[in-house]
Structures are given as C-alpha cells and as structure tokens.
C-alpha cells in the first residue's frame, strides 16, 4: 500500500447495472463526461459491471450503445463484465463455451429439476443441450408476483420478456436466435466473468491508497480465491449456477485472504449502493424504472447518477 503518486492517478469508472434502460444509460454517460476532466475522461478505464438486459424496454439499444463506445472513445479502456442476466441471455443464444470436461449442459439441469415446473423452463427449439440459465431465462414462470421485490414477473424468473420484445419477437420465442444481430452476439459471447486491474487508486479516510481491483458482477465467496478466479477466467460452464455472478449473502464480503494485500472488490447485482472500505457495490437502480442508475469514479469515490442535474 502506497501513497498517491504525482502526477494524478488514472481515472477508473465503474458503471452499475443497466437492465435495458437506454435513456438512463445515456444520461449517466453524459453526466460522467461533464463531471470528469476531459483529458481524464477520454483516457479513463471504464468497467461495466454487467446486467445489460431484461426488465427495462431497450436492451437492443443498450447493446448498440455499448458496442459503439470503443470507436467513439478510442483512448478509453472498456471492460464489459457478464452479469447473471447476460449469462442467461447468451446461454439461450448458444454462445457459451461448453463444459471443459466434455459433459453436456443437460447434466446441469438435474440439481435444480424441482423448480422446472414452477419456473416453466424453455422446452422449444434448441433446448436439448442448453445451459440451465438459458432455459430459466426464456421460460414462462407460473407465478405472477415476485414476492421478494413486490413486482410482477415479466415473462420469466429473469424478467426477460422486454429483452425479447426489444428484438421484435415474443417472449420465449426461439426466433430470438435469428433476431439478435451478429454484432450483439459477439458482444455477449465476449463478456468476461471477472476482471483484475493493478495499481488502482482510491481515496479513503486514511488517505489515498494504491490497490489491486477485482471486478465481478456479484462478488467472491469465502475460500480459495485463486481457484475461484481460475474458474471465472476460464468461464467454466460445468457449474450450472455461477455464485460469483448470481450469489447474494455468500458473496457480499471481501474474502479474508484478500485483506492482507489491499484489494478493492467492485460489483453490481445487489440492488443497492454500498461503499464500505474497499468493498464497492454499485447497483442503485436494481432494474427498477423509478430508481437511478449509478456509477462510481475512482480514486475520488464520487458517485454519479443519471438523475444528477449538472451545469452544462
């Protein structure tokens, strides 16, 4: 751990869950551009924390916006993490790498088979060797209300109906595979499950510190961090549910072994804005239309929202 160097450290921007709200995304991006020195913004590392699809109405336009960023801002570094929703979307489109041990995706259904009827897993064209989360994502859940969120399900357990509709097909239709442009398929296929950055600076109560940063959609579990990172970097689909992308309490805290050498862990996913020490959770919107979309800027830890009204 070292003090902040001179000149100023590079800017790292971490953008929370987007969930199909393209107007919020554009407003947030404009506010980031206005809030950060121009030269620093143009050379910033921008890490998108995942969940680009579902719930909001504009998934197709969200991905259009994200795909265009490298050409619009060629000096920025863009990192696109997979969220659990994006993983499921990619699974439905048959874009995920096969399990490294050669087993079929159908082996992963068994552990969760008791939920198949209630969640109405997809049984249409192409389901025979589909990763579990793709079947759940495109299924038709029998329950009408999500009792945890007090919201109405939009088609499936993932609220995937609006994503299908944004591509002009009804929820649960196998025609989505043809409707999604190749450029979008490449974007989804290339999403990483974890990203590491060295020498990221963060302002704390004890001053400016230089840390390692690990970005992962939900977080890391207690236990062997190196083994977790190995599986995430390999995008190992042998596991039918990836806890680092979809867990809750199990991935909330920083694993103890990472506290010896200061490590920032930044995630979205949790439907909250939580910044405590080096654990950063940036998902103020949670996919709700009436809540703001947020990003955090390092080293300052300044939170920028799409709803901020900034002077031009």
PDB file of C-alpha atoms in Angstrom:
ATOM      1  CA  UNK A   1       0.000   0.000   0.000  1.00  0.00           C
ATOM      2  CA  UNK A   2       1.489   3.333  -1.016  1.00  0.00           C
ATOM      3  CA  UNK A   3       0.558   6.988  -1.012  1.00  0.00           C
ATOM      4  CA  UNK A   4      -0.906   8.622  -4.105  1.00  0.00           C
ATOM      5  CA  UNK A   5       1.777   9.443  -6.656  1.00  0.00           C
ATOM      6  CA  UNK A   6       2.327  12.651  -8.518  1.00  0.00           C
ATOM      7  CA  UNK A   7       1.043  13.204 -11.221  1.00  0.00           C
ATOM      8  CA  UNK A   8      -2.569  12.287 -10.588  1.00  0.00           C
ATOM      9  CA  UNK A   9      -3.527   8.613 -10.945  1.00  0.00           C
ATOM     10  CA  UNK A  10      -5.679   7.431 -13.837  1.00  0.00           C
ATOM     11  CA  UNK A  11      -9.442   7.548 -13.561  1.00  0.00           C
ATOM     12  CA  UNK A  12     -11.363   4.290 -13.248  1.00  0.00           C
ATOM     13  CA  UNK A  13     -15.143   4.424 -13.722  1.00  0.00           C
ATOM     14  CA  UNK A  14     -17.354   1.530 -12.609  1.00  0.00           C
ATOM     15  CA  UNK A  15     -20.863   1.563 -14.077  1.00  0.00           C
ATOM     16  CA  UNK A  16     -23.649  -0.280 -12.287  1.00  0.00           C
ATOM     17  CA  UNK A  17     -26.419  -2.472 -13.701  1.00  0.00           C
ATOM     18  CA  UNK A  18     -28.212  -1.065 -16.766  1.00  0.00           C
ATOM     19  CA  UNK A  19     -31.090  -3.527 -17.254  1.00  0.00           C
ATOM     20  CA  UNK A  20     -32.377  -2.305 -20.592  1.00  0.00           C
ATOM     21  CA  UNK A  21     -32.791   1.404 -19.732  1.00  0.00           C
ATOM     22  CA  UNK A  22     -31.003   3.174 -22.560  1.00  0.00           C
ATOM     23  CA  UNK A  23     -32.187   6.695 -21.691  1.00  0.00           C
ATOM     24  CA  UNK A  24     -30.810   6.324 -18.175  1.00  0.00           C
ATOM     25  CA  UNK A  25     -27.549   4.999 -19.617  1.00  0.00           C
ATOM     26  CA  UNK A  26     -27.171   7.936 -21.992  1.00  0.00           C
ATOM     27  CA  UNK A  27     -27.948  10.447 -19.231  1.00  0.00           C
ATOM     28  CA  UNK A  28     -25.473   8.773 -16.893  1.00  0.00           C
ATOM     29  CA  UNK A  29     -22.777   8.798 -19.570  1.00  0.00           C
ATOM     30  CA  UNK A  30     -23.376  12.496 -20.246  1.00  0.00           C
ATOM     31  CA  UNK A  31     -23.127  13.263 -16.531  1.00  0.00           C
ATOM     32  CA  UNK A  32     -19.882  11.323 -16.271  1.00  0.00           C
ATOM     33  CA  UNK A  33     -18.493  13.268 -19.207  1.00  0.00           C
ATOM     34  CA  UNK A  34     -19.454  16.571 -17.586  1.00  0.00           C
ATOM     35  CA  UNK A  35     -18.164  15.606 -14.129  1.00  0.00           C
ATOM     36  CA  UNK A  36     -14.684  14.432 -15.104  1.00  0.00           C
ATOM     37  CA  UNK A  37     -11.849  16.464 -16.597  1.00  0.00           C
ATOM     38  CA  UNK A  38     -11.996  15.979 -20.353  1.00  0.00           C
ATOM     39  CA  UNK A  39      -8.498  14.547 -20.800  1.00  0.00           C
ATOM     40  CA  UNK A  40      -9.015  12.196 -17.835  1.00  0.00           C
ATOM     41  CA  UNK A  41     -12.398  11.042 -19.128  1.00  0.00           C
ATOM     42  CA  UNK A  42     -11.042  10.357 -22.596  1.00  0.00           C
ATOM     43  CA  UNK A  43      -8.295   8.115 -21.175  1.00  0.00           C
ATOM     44  CA  UNK A  44     -10.319   6.517 -18.362  1.00  0.00           C
ATOM     45  CA  UNK A  45     -10.733   2.814 -17.739  1.00  0.00           C
ATOM     46  CA  UNK A  46     -14.483   2.163 -17.798  1.00  0.00           C
ATOM     47  CA  UNK A  47     -15.694  -1.073 -16.222  1.00  0.00           C
ATOM     48  CA  UNK A  48     -19.307  -2.047 -16.837  1.00  0.00           C
ATOM     49  CA  UNK A  49     -20.424  -4.347 -14.042  1.00  0.00           C
ATOM     50  CA  UNK A  50     -22.946  -6.368 -16.049  1.00  0.00           C
ATOM     51  CA  UNK A  51     -26.699  -6.924 -16.425  1.00  0.00           C
ATOM     52  CA  UNK A  52     -27.291  -5.015 -19.631  1.00  0.00           C
ATOM     53  CA  UNK A  53     -30.551  -6.789 -20.477  1.00  0.00           C
ATOM     54  CA  UNK A  54     -34.020  -7.555 -19.039  1.00  0.00           C
ATOM     55  CA  UNK A  55     -36.593  -5.527 -17.071  1.00  0.00           C
ATOM     56  CA  UNK A  56     -36.175  -2.265 -19.000  1.00  0.00           C
ATOM     57  CA  UNK A  57     -37.590  -1.893 -22.534  1.00  0.00           C
ATOM     58  CA  UNK A  58     -34.442  -1.075 -24.520  1.00  0.00           C
ATOM     59  CA  UNK A  59     -31.953  -3.948 -24.305  1.00  0.00           C
ATOM     60  CA  UNK A  60     -31.243  -3.833 -28.027  1.00  0.00           C
ATOM     61  CA  UNK A  61     -30.446  -0.108 -27.903  1.00  0.00           C
ATOM     62  CA  UNK A  62     -28.357  -0.532 -24.747  1.00  0.00           C
ATOM     63  CA  UNK A  63     -26.123  -3.044 -26.510  1.00  0.00           C
ATOM     64  CA  UNK A  64     -25.963  -0.783 -29.578  1.00  0.00           C
ATOM     65  CA  UNK A  65     -24.672   1.997 -27.309  1.00  0.00           C
ATOM     66  CA  UNK A  66     -22.092  -0.210 -25.604  1.00  0.00           C
ATOM     67  CA  UNK A  67     -20.817  -1.776 -28.822  1.00  0.00           C
ATOM     68  CA  UNK A  68     -20.187   1.709 -30.256  1.00  0.00           C
ATOM     69  CA  UNK A  69     -18.140   3.007 -27.310  1.00  0.00           C
ATOM     70  CA  UNK A  70     -14.674   1.774 -28.416  1.00  0.00           C
ATOM     71  CA  UNK A  71     -14.943   3.610 -31.720  1.00  0.00           C
ATOM     72  CA  UNK A  72     -16.449   6.737 -30.135  1.00  0.00           C
ATOM     73  CA  UNK A  73     -13.847   6.861 -27.357  1.00  0.00           C
ATOM     74  CA  UNK A  74     -10.780   5.109 -28.776  1.00  0.00           C
ATOM     75  CA  UNK A  75      -8.452   6.225 -25.963  1.00  0.00           C
ATOM     76  CA  UNK A  76     -10.633   4.762 -23.223  1.00  0.00           C
ATOM     77  CA  UNK A  77     -10.268   1.201 -21.997  1.00  0.00           C
ATOM     78  CA  UNK A  78     -13.639  -0.578 -21.880  1.00  0.00           C
ATOM     79  CA  UNK A  79     -14.305  -3.694 -19.820  1.00  0.00           C
ATOM     80  CA  UNK A  80     -17.655  -5.459 -20.172  1.00  0.00           C
ATOM     81  CA  UNK A  81     -18.399  -7.914 -17.383  1.00  0.00           C
ATOM     82  CA  UNK A  82     -21.084 -10.550 -17.660  1.00  0.00           C
ATOM     83  CA  UNK A  83     -23.954 -10.315 -15.227  1.00  0.00           C
ATOM     84  CA  UNK A  84     -26.167 -13.268 -14.412  1.00  0.00           C
ATOM     85  CA  UNK A  85     -28.835 -11.901 -16.775  1.00  0.00           C
ATOM     86  CA  UNK A  86     -26.332 -11.560 -19.630  1.00  0.00           C
ATOM     87  CA  UNK A  87     -25.035 -15.058 -18.997  1.00  0.00           C
ATOM     88  CA  UNK A  88     -28.573 -16.404 -19.303  1.00  0.00           C
ATOM     89  CA  UNK A  89     -29.235 -14.377 -22.475  1.00  0.00           C
ATOM     90  CA  UNK A  90     -26.011 -15.714 -24.006  1.00  0.00           C
ATOM     91  CA  UNK A  91     -26.962 -19.240 -22.955  1.00  0.00           C
ATOM     92  CA  UNK A  92     -30.264 -19.030 -24.801  1.00  0.00           C
ATOM     93  CA  UNK A  93     -28.402 -17.921 -27.922  1.00  0.00           C
ATOM     94  CA  UNK A  94     -25.968 -20.876 -27.571  1.00  0.00           C
ATOM     95  CA  UNK A  95     -22.973 -18.561 -27.162  1.00  0.00           C
ATOM     96  CA  UNK A  96     -21.378 -20.039 -24.043  1.00  0.00           C
ATOM     97  CA  UNK A  97     -18.299 -22.257 -24.149  1.00  0.00           C
ATOM     98  CA  UNK A  98     -19.079 -25.931 -23.483  1.00  0.00           C
ATOM     99  CA  UNK A  99     -18.123 -27.519 -20.147  1.00  0.00           C
ATOM    100  CA  UNK A 100     -14.384 -28.239 -20.246  1.00  0.00           C
ATOM    101  CA  UNK A 101     -14.880 -31.828 -19.142  1.00  0.00           C
ATOM    102  CA  UNK A 102     -16.980 -32.583 -22.223  1.00  0.00           C
ATOM    103  CA  UNK A 103     -20.213 -33.142 -20.312  1.00  0.00           C
ATOM    104  CA  UNK A 104     -23.489 -31.922 -21.840  1.00  0.00           C
ATOM    105  CA  UNK A 105     -25.217 -28.847 -20.466  1.00  0.00           C
ATOM    106  CA  UNK A 106     -28.192 -31.074 -19.658  1.00  0.00           C
ATOM    107  CA  UNK A 107     -26.198 -32.576 -16.782  1.00  0.00           C
ATOM    108  CA  UNK A 108     -26.563 -29.229 -15.036  1.00  0.00           C
ATOM    109  CA  UNK A 109     -30.353 -29.368 -15.053  1.00  0.00           C
ATOM    110  CA  UNK A 110     -30.570 -32.181 -12.518  1.00  0.00           C
ATOM    111  CA  UNK A 111     -29.650 -30.196  -9.414  1.00  0.00           C
ATOM    112  CA  UNK A 112     -32.487 -27.725  -9.990  1.00  0.00           C
ATOM    113  CA  UNK A 113     -35.067 -30.024 -11.589  1.00  0.00           C
ATOM    114  CA  UNK A 114     -37.547 -29.484  -8.738  1.00  0.00           C
ATOM    115  CA  UNK A 115     -38.006 -25.887  -9.945  1.00  0.00           C
ATOM    116  CA  UNK A 116     -38.642 -26.731 -13.599  1.00  0.00           C
ATOM    117  CA  UNK A 117     -42.427 -26.820 -13.494  1.00  0.00           C
ATOM    118  CA  UNK A 118     -42.914 -23.658 -11.418  1.00  0.00           C
ATOM    119  CA  UNK A 119     -40.379 -21.693 -13.472  1.00  0.00           C
ATOM    120  CA  UNK A 120     -41.672 -23.087 -16.757  1.00  0.00           C
ATOM    121  CA  UNK A 121     -38.285 -23.808 -18.285  1.00  0.00           C
ATOM    122  CA  UNK A 122     -37.950 -23.369 -22.035  1.00  0.00           C
ATOM    123  CA  UNK A 123     -38.684 -26.559 -23.994  1.00  0.00           C
ATOM    124  CA  UNK A 124     -38.675 -25.155 -27.511  1.00  0.00           C
ATOM    125  CA  UNK A 125     -36.268 -25.428 -30.401  1.00  0.00           C
ATOM    126  CA  UNK A 126     -32.686 -25.862 -29.245  1.00  0.00           C
ATOM    127  CA  UNK A 127     -33.389 -26.633 -25.578  1.00  0.00           C
ATOM    128  CA  UNK A 128     -31.882 -30.139 -25.660  1.00  0.00           C
ATOM    129  CA  UNK A 129     -28.358 -29.004 -24.849  1.00  0.00           C
ATOM    130  CA  UNK A 130     -28.937 -25.560 -23.406  1.00  0.00           C
ATOM    131  CA  UNK A 131     -27.186 -24.261 -20.302  1.00  0.00           C
ATOM    132  CA  UNK A 132     -29.600 -24.246 -17.365  1.00  0.00           C
ATOM    133  CA  UNK A 133     -29.848 -20.477 -17.010  1.00  0.00           C
ATOM    134  CA  UNK A 134     -30.826 -20.094 -20.675  1.00  0.00           C
ATOM    135  CA  UNK A 135     -33.822 -22.368 -20.105  1.00  0.00           C
ATOM    136  CA  UNK A 136     -34.816 -20.481 -16.947  1.00  0.00           C
ATOM    137  CA  UNK A 137     -34.317 -17.089 -18.642  1.00  0.00           C
ATOM    138  CA  UNK A 138     -36.621 -17.886 -21.557  1.00  0.00           C
ATOM    139  CA  UNK A 139     -39.137 -19.919 -19.592  1.00  0.00           C
ATOM    140  CA  UNK A 140     -42.649 -18.857 -18.618  1.00  0.00           C
ATOM    141  CA  UNK A 141     -42.999 -18.659 -14.863  1.00  0.00           C
ATOM    142  CA  UNK A 142     -46.367 -19.581 -13.421  1.00  0.00           C
ATOM    143  CA  UNK A 143     -46.159 -17.136 -10.525  1.00  0.00           C
ATOM    144  CA  UNK A 144     -47.364 -13.634 -11.321  1.00  0.00           C
ATOM    145  CA  UNK A 145     -45.708 -11.742  -8.479  1.00  0.00           C
ATOM    146  CA  UNK A 146     -42.105 -11.694  -7.301  1.00  0.00           C
ATOM    147  CA  UNK A 147     -42.792 -11.754  -3.562  1.00  0.00           C
ATOM    148  CA  UNK A 148     -39.281 -10.574  -2.680  1.00  0.00           C
ATOM    149  CA  UNK A 149     -39.308  -7.490  -4.900  1.00  0.00           C
ATOM    150  CA  UNK A 150     -43.093  -6.942  -4.844  1.00  0.00           C
ATOM    151  CA  UNK A 151     -43.067  -6.665  -8.629  1.00  0.00           C
ATOM    152  CA  UNK A 152     -44.840  -8.555 -11.388  1.00  0.00           C
ATOM    153  CA  UNK A 153     -42.724 -11.056 -13.282  1.00  0.00           C
ATOM    154  CA  UNK A 154     -42.130 -10.069 -16.907  1.00  0.00           C
ATOM    155  CA  UNK A 155     -42.355 -13.469 -18.553  1.00  0.00           C
ATOM    156  CA  UNK A 156     -39.690 -15.409 -16.692  1.00  0.00           C
ATOM    157  CA  UNK A 157     -37.813 -15.640 -13.424  1.00  0.00           C
ATOM    158  CA  UNK A 158     -35.314 -13.241 -15.050  1.00  0.00           C
ATOM    159  CA  UNK A 159     -37.929 -10.723 -16.293  1.00  0.00           C
ATOM    160  CA  UNK A 160     -36.678 -11.449 -19.813  1.00  0.00           C
ATOM    161  CA  UNK A 161     -39.871 -10.555 -21.676  1.00  0.00           C
ATOM    162  CA  UNK A 162     -38.763  -6.988 -22.515  1.00  0.00           C
ATOM    163  CA  UNK A 163     -35.489  -8.266 -23.980  1.00  0.00           C
ATOM    164  CA  UNK A 164     -37.318 -10.500 -26.457  1.00  0.00           C
ATOM    165  CA  UNK A 165     -39.674  -7.639 -27.325  1.00  0.00           C
ATOM    166  CA  UNK A 166     -36.784  -5.221 -27.907  1.00  0.00           C
ATOM    167  CA  UNK A 167     -35.663  -7.529 -30.739  1.00  0.00           C
ATOM    168  CA  UNK A 168     -39.185  -7.758 -32.152  1.00  0.00           C
ATOM    169  CA  UNK A 169     -40.133 -11.282 -31.050  1.00  0.00           C
ATOM    170  CA  UNK A 170     -42.499 -12.535 -28.326  1.00  0.00           C
ATOM    171  CA  UNK A 171     -41.148 -13.767 -25.021  1.00  0.00           C
ATOM    172  CA  UNK A 172     -39.941 -17.351 -25.153  1.00  0.00           C
ATOM    173  CA  UNK A 173     -39.684 -17.481 -28.952  1.00  0.00           C
ATOM    174  CA  UNK A 174     -36.803 -19.439 -30.483  1.00  0.00           C
ATOM    175  CA  UNK A 175     -36.839 -16.798 -33.234  1.00  0.00           C
ATOM    176  CA  UNK A 176     -34.767 -14.594 -30.937  1.00  0.00           C
ATOM    177  CA  UNK A 177     -31.691 -16.536 -32.056  1.00  0.00           C
ATOM    178  CA  UNK A 178     -32.163 -15.180 -35.586  1.00  0.00           C
ATOM    179  CA  UNK A 179     -33.342 -11.737 -34.481  1.00  0.00           C
ATOM    180  CA  UNK A 180     -30.238 -10.803 -32.478  1.00  0.00           C
ATOM    181  CA  UNK A 181     -27.612  -9.200 -34.774  1.00  0.00           C
ATOM    182  CA  UNK A 182     -24.218 -10.869 -35.114  1.00  0.00           C
ATOM    183  CA  UNK A 183     -22.554  -7.811 -33.551  1.00  0.00           C
ATOM    184  CA  UNK A 184     -24.670  -8.261 -30.431  1.00  0.00           C
ATOM    185  CA  UNK A 185     -23.952 -11.983 -30.325  1.00  0.00           C
ATOM    186  CA  UNK A 186     -20.219 -11.251 -30.428  1.00  0.00           C
ATOM    187  CA  UNK A 187     -20.621  -8.738 -27.602  1.00  0.00           C
ATOM    188  CA  UNK A 188     -22.438 -11.298 -25.436  1.00  0.00           C
ATOM    189  CA  UNK A 189     -20.034 -14.110 -26.336  1.00  0.00           C
ATOM    190  CA  UNK A 190     -17.019 -11.978 -25.389  1.00  0.00           C
ATOM    191  CA  UNK A 191     -18.235 -10.835 -21.952  1.00  0.00           C
ATOM    192  CA  UNK A 192     -15.752 -11.660 -19.196  1.00  0.00           C
ATOM    193  CA  UNK A 193     -16.757 -13.135 -15.853  1.00  0.00           C
ATOM    194  CA  UNK A 194     -14.090 -11.337 -13.838  1.00  0.00           C
ATOM    195  CA  UNK A 195     -11.618  -8.519 -14.426  1.00  0.00           C
ATOM    196  CA  UNK A 196      -8.491  -7.573 -12.491  1.00  0.00           C
ATOM    197  CA  UNK A 197      -6.644  -4.252 -12.503  1.00  0.00           C
ATOM    198  CA  UNK A 198      -3.388  -3.437 -10.757  1.00  0.00           C
ATOM    199  CA  UNK A 199      -2.440  -0.052  -9.303  1.00  0.00           C
ATOM    200  CA  UNK A 200      -5.914   1.395  -8.880  1.00  0.00           C
ATOM    201  CA  UNK A 201      -6.014   4.353  -6.520  1.00  0.00           C
ATOM    202  CA  UNK A 202      -8.791   5.095  -4.074  1.00  0.00           C
ATOM    203  CA  UNK A 203      -9.296   7.941  -1.617  1.00  0.00           C
ATOM    204  CA  UNK A 204     -10.058   6.634   1.868  1.00  0.00           C
ATOM    205  CA  UNK A 205     -10.348   8.099   5.360  1.00  0.00           C
ATOM    206  CA  UNK A 206      -6.685   7.202   5.786  1.00  0.00           C
ATOM    207  CA  UNK A 207      -5.627   8.952   2.596  1.00  0.00           C
ATOM    208  CA  UNK A 208      -5.074   7.856  -0.969  1.00  0.00           C
ATOM    209  CA  UNK A 209      -4.163   4.184  -1.368  1.00  0.00           C
ATOM    210  CA  UNK A 210      -2.889   2.060  -4.235  1.00  0.00           C
ATOM    211  CA  UNK A 211      -4.722  -1.262  -4.512  1.00  0.00           C
ATOM    212  CA  UNK A 212      -5.463  -4.206  -6.717  1.00  0.00           C
ATOM    213  CA  UNK A 213      -9.028  -4.150  -8.061  1.00  0.00           C
ATOM    214  CA  UNK A 214     -11.188  -7.179  -8.812  1.00  0.00           C
ATOM    215  CA  UNK A 215     -14.451  -6.516 -10.638  1.00  0.00           C
ATOM    216  CA  UNK A 216     -17.052  -9.298 -10.665  1.00  0.00           C
ATOM    217  CA  UNK A 217     -20.798  -8.980 -11.058  1.00  0.00           C
ATOM    218  CA  UNK A 218     -21.938 -10.294  -7.652  1.00  0.00           C
ATOM    219  CA  UNK A 219     -18.722 -10.902  -5.687  1.00  0.00           C
ATOM    220  CA  UNK A 220     -16.391 -13.614  -4.447  1.00  0.00           C
ATOM    221  CA  UNK A 221     -17.130 -16.343  -1.922  1.00  0.00           C
ATOM    222  CA  UNK A 222     -15.117 -17.194   1.160  1.00  0.00           C
ATOM    223  CA  UNK A 223     -12.491 -19.785   0.444  1.00  0.00           C
ATOM    224  CA  UNK A 224      -9.831 -20.285  -2.189  1.00  0.00           C
ATOM    225  CA  UNK A 225      -9.854 -17.032  -4.148  1.00  0.00           C
ATOM    226  CA  UNK A 226      -7.238 -18.199  -6.651  1.00  0.00           C
ATOM    227  CA  UNK A 227      -9.356 -21.215  -7.546  1.00  0.00           C
ATOM    228  CA  UNK A 228     -12.440 -19.008  -7.942  1.00  0.00           C
ATOM    229  CA  UNK A 229     -10.562 -16.622 -10.203  1.00  0.00           C
ATOM    230  CA  UNK A 230      -9.247 -19.519 -12.271  1.00  0.00           C
ATOM    231  CA  UNK A 231     -12.766 -20.853 -12.876  1.00  0.00           C
ATOM    232  CA  UNK A 232     -14.123 -17.387 -13.646  1.00  0.00           C
ATOM    233  CA  UNK A 233     -11.348 -16.537 -16.097  1.00  0.00           C
ATOM    234  CA  UNK A 234     -11.962 -19.853 -17.851  1.00  0.00           C
ATOM    235  CA  UNK A 235     -15.741 -19.183 -17.894  1.00  0.00           C
ATOM    236  CA  UNK A 236     -16.254 -22.717 -16.643  1.00  0.00           C
ATOM    237  CA  UNK A 237     -19.835 -23.690 -17.550  1.00  0.00           C
ATOM    238  CA  UNK A 238     -19.633 -27.034 -15.780  1.00  0.00           C
ATOM    239  CA  UNK A 239     -21.268 -25.208 -12.858  1.00  0.00           C
ATOM    240  CA  UNK A 240     -24.991 -24.654 -13.624  1.00  0.00           C
ATOM    241  CA  UNK A 241     -25.203 -21.603 -11.338  1.00  0.00           C
ATOM    242  CA  UNK A 242     -22.178 -19.317 -11.010  1.00  0.00           C
ATOM    243  CA  UNK A 243     -22.235 -17.910  -7.488  1.00  0.00           C
ATOM    244  CA  UNK A 244     -19.849 -15.050  -8.322  1.00  0.00           C
ATOM    245  CA  UNK A 245     -22.390 -13.803 -10.868  1.00  0.00           C
ATOM    246  CA  UNK A 246     -25.640 -14.598  -9.053  1.00  0.00           C
ATOM    247  CA  UNK A 247     -24.990 -15.036  -5.325  1.00  0.00           C
ATOM    248  CA  UNK A 248     -26.225 -12.738  -2.588  1.00  0.00           C
ATOM    249  CA  UNK A 249     -25.068 -13.080   1.028  1.00  0.00           C
ATOM    250  CA  UNK A 250     -22.413 -15.608   0.090  1.00  0.00           C
ATOM    251  CA  UNK A 251     -20.519 -13.012  -1.974  1.00  0.00           C
ATOM    252  CA  UNK A 252     -21.252  -9.822  -0.051  1.00  0.00           C
ATOM    253  CA  UNK A 253     -17.983  -9.526   1.881  1.00  0.00           C
ATOM    254  CA  UNK A 254     -14.356  -9.406   0.778  1.00  0.00           C
ATOM    255  CA  UNK A 255     -12.773 -12.839   1.320  1.00  0.00           C
ATOM    256  CA  UNK A 256     -10.444 -12.713   4.301  1.00  0.00           C
ATOM    257  CA  UNK A 257      -7.397 -13.826   2.331  1.00  0.00           C
ATOM    258  CA  UNK A 258      -7.627 -10.653   0.227  1.00  0.00           C
ATOM    259  CA  UNK A 259      -7.393  -8.347   3.235  1.00  0.00           C
ATOM    260  CA  UNK A 260      -3.669  -8.998   3.715  1.00  0.00           C
ATOM    261  CA  UNK A 261      -2.886  -7.144   0.486  1.00  0.00           C
ATOM    262  CA  UNK A 262      -5.385  -4.303  -0.041  1.00  0.00           C
ATOM    263  CA  UNK A 263      -7.863  -5.277  -2.740  1.00  0.00           C
ATOM    264  CA  UNK A 264     -10.906  -3.391  -3.965  1.00  0.00           C
ATOM    265  CA  UNK A 265     -13.791  -5.662  -4.911  1.00  0.00           C
ATOM    266  CA  UNK A 266     -16.399  -3.888  -7.009  1.00  0.00           C
ATOM    267  CA  UNK A 267     -19.720  -5.401  -8.066  1.00  0.00           C
ATOM    268  CA  UNK A 268     -23.229  -4.571  -9.174  1.00  0.00           C
ATOM    269  CA  UNK A 269     -26.100  -7.061  -8.870  1.00  0.00           C
ATOM    270  CA  UNK A 270     -27.341  -6.437  -5.348  1.00  0.00           C
ATOM    271  CA  UNK A 271     -29.878  -3.670  -5.957  1.00  0.00           C
ATOM    272  CA  UNK A 272     -28.042  -1.351  -3.563  1.00  0.00           C
ATOM    273  CA  UNK A 273     -25.392   1.330  -3.418  1.00  0.00           C
ATOM    274  CA  UNK A 274     -22.935   0.176  -0.754  1.00  0.00           C
ATOM    275  CA  UNK A 275     -19.434   1.557  -0.258  1.00  0.00           C
ATOM    276  CA  UNK A 276     -17.674   0.297   2.835  1.00  0.00           C
ATOM    277  CA  UNK A 277     -13.910   0.298   2.954  1.00  0.00           C
ATOM    278  CA  UNK A 278     -12.681  -1.408  -0.207  1.00  0.00           C
ATOM    279  CA  UNK A 279     -15.979  -3.222  -0.904  1.00  0.00           C
ATOM    280  CA  UNK A 280     -17.918  -1.283  -3.541  1.00  0.00           C
ATOM    281  CA  UNK A 281     -21.399  -2.367  -4.670  1.00  0.00           C
ATOM    282  CA  UNK A 282     -22.833  -0.149  -7.391  1.00  0.00           C
ATOM    283  CA  UNK A 283     -26.396  -1.101  -8.323  1.00  0.00           C
ATOM    284  CA  UNK A 284     -28.629   1.666  -7.065  1.00  0.00           C
ATOM    285  CA  UNK A 285     -31.165   1.102  -9.839  1.00  0.00           C
ATOM    286  CA  UNK A 286     -31.683  -2.635  -9.457  1.00  0.00           C
ATOM    287  CA  UNK A 287     -33.621  -2.695 -12.719  1.00  0.00           C
ATOM    288  CA  UNK A 288     -36.455  -0.552 -11.306  1.00  0.00           C
ATOM    289  CA  UNK A 289     -37.672   2.153 -13.677  1.00  0.00           C
ATOM    290  CA  UNK A 290     -38.111   4.725 -10.902  1.00  0.00           C
ATOM    291  CA  UNK A 291     -34.663   4.341  -9.343  1.00  0.00           C
ATOM    292  CA  UNK A 292     -31.420   5.973 -10.565  1.00  0.00           C
ATOM    293  CA  UNK A 293     -28.614   4.321 -12.474  1.00  0.00           C
ATOM    294  CA  UNK A 294     -25.251   4.947 -10.843  1.00  0.00           C
ATOM    295  CA  UNK A 295     -21.510   4.815 -11.420  1.00  0.00           C
ATOM    296  CA  UNK A 296     -18.555   5.377  -9.099  1.00  0.00           C
ATOM    297  CA  UNK A 297     -15.409   7.252 -10.096  1.00  0.00           C
ATOM    298  CA  UNK A 298     -12.036   6.315  -8.642  1.00  0.00           C
ATOM    299  CA  UNK A 299      -9.933   7.479  -6.960  1.00  0.00           C
ATOM    300  CA  UNK A 300     -12.407  10.072  -5.629  1.00  0.00           C
ATOM    301  CA  UNK A 301     -15.224   7.573  -4.887  1.00  0.00           C
ATOM    302  CA  UNK A 302     -17.634  10.159  -6.259  1.00  0.00           C
ATOM    303  CA  UNK A 303     -20.977   8.609  -7.199  1.00  0.00           C
ATOM    304  CA  UNK A 304     -22.585   9.915 -10.399  1.00  0.00           C
ATOM    305  CA  UNK A 305     -26.232   9.198 -11.249  1.00  0.00           C
ATOM    306  CA  UNK A 306     -28.334   9.548 -14.370  1.00  0.00           C
ATOM    307  CA  UNK A 307     -30.670  11.800 -12.382  1.00  0.00           C
ATOM    308  CA  UNK A 308     -27.990  14.343 -11.428  1.00  0.00           C
ATOM    309  CA  UNK A 309     -28.693  17.796 -12.808  1.00  0.00           C
ATOM    310  CA  UNK A 310     -25.363  19.272 -13.789  1.00  0.00           C
ATOM    311  CA  UNK A 311     -24.477  22.631 -15.249  1.00  0.00           C
ATOM    312  CA  UNK A 312     -23.533  22.474 -18.916  1.00  0.00           C
TER     313      UNK A 312
END
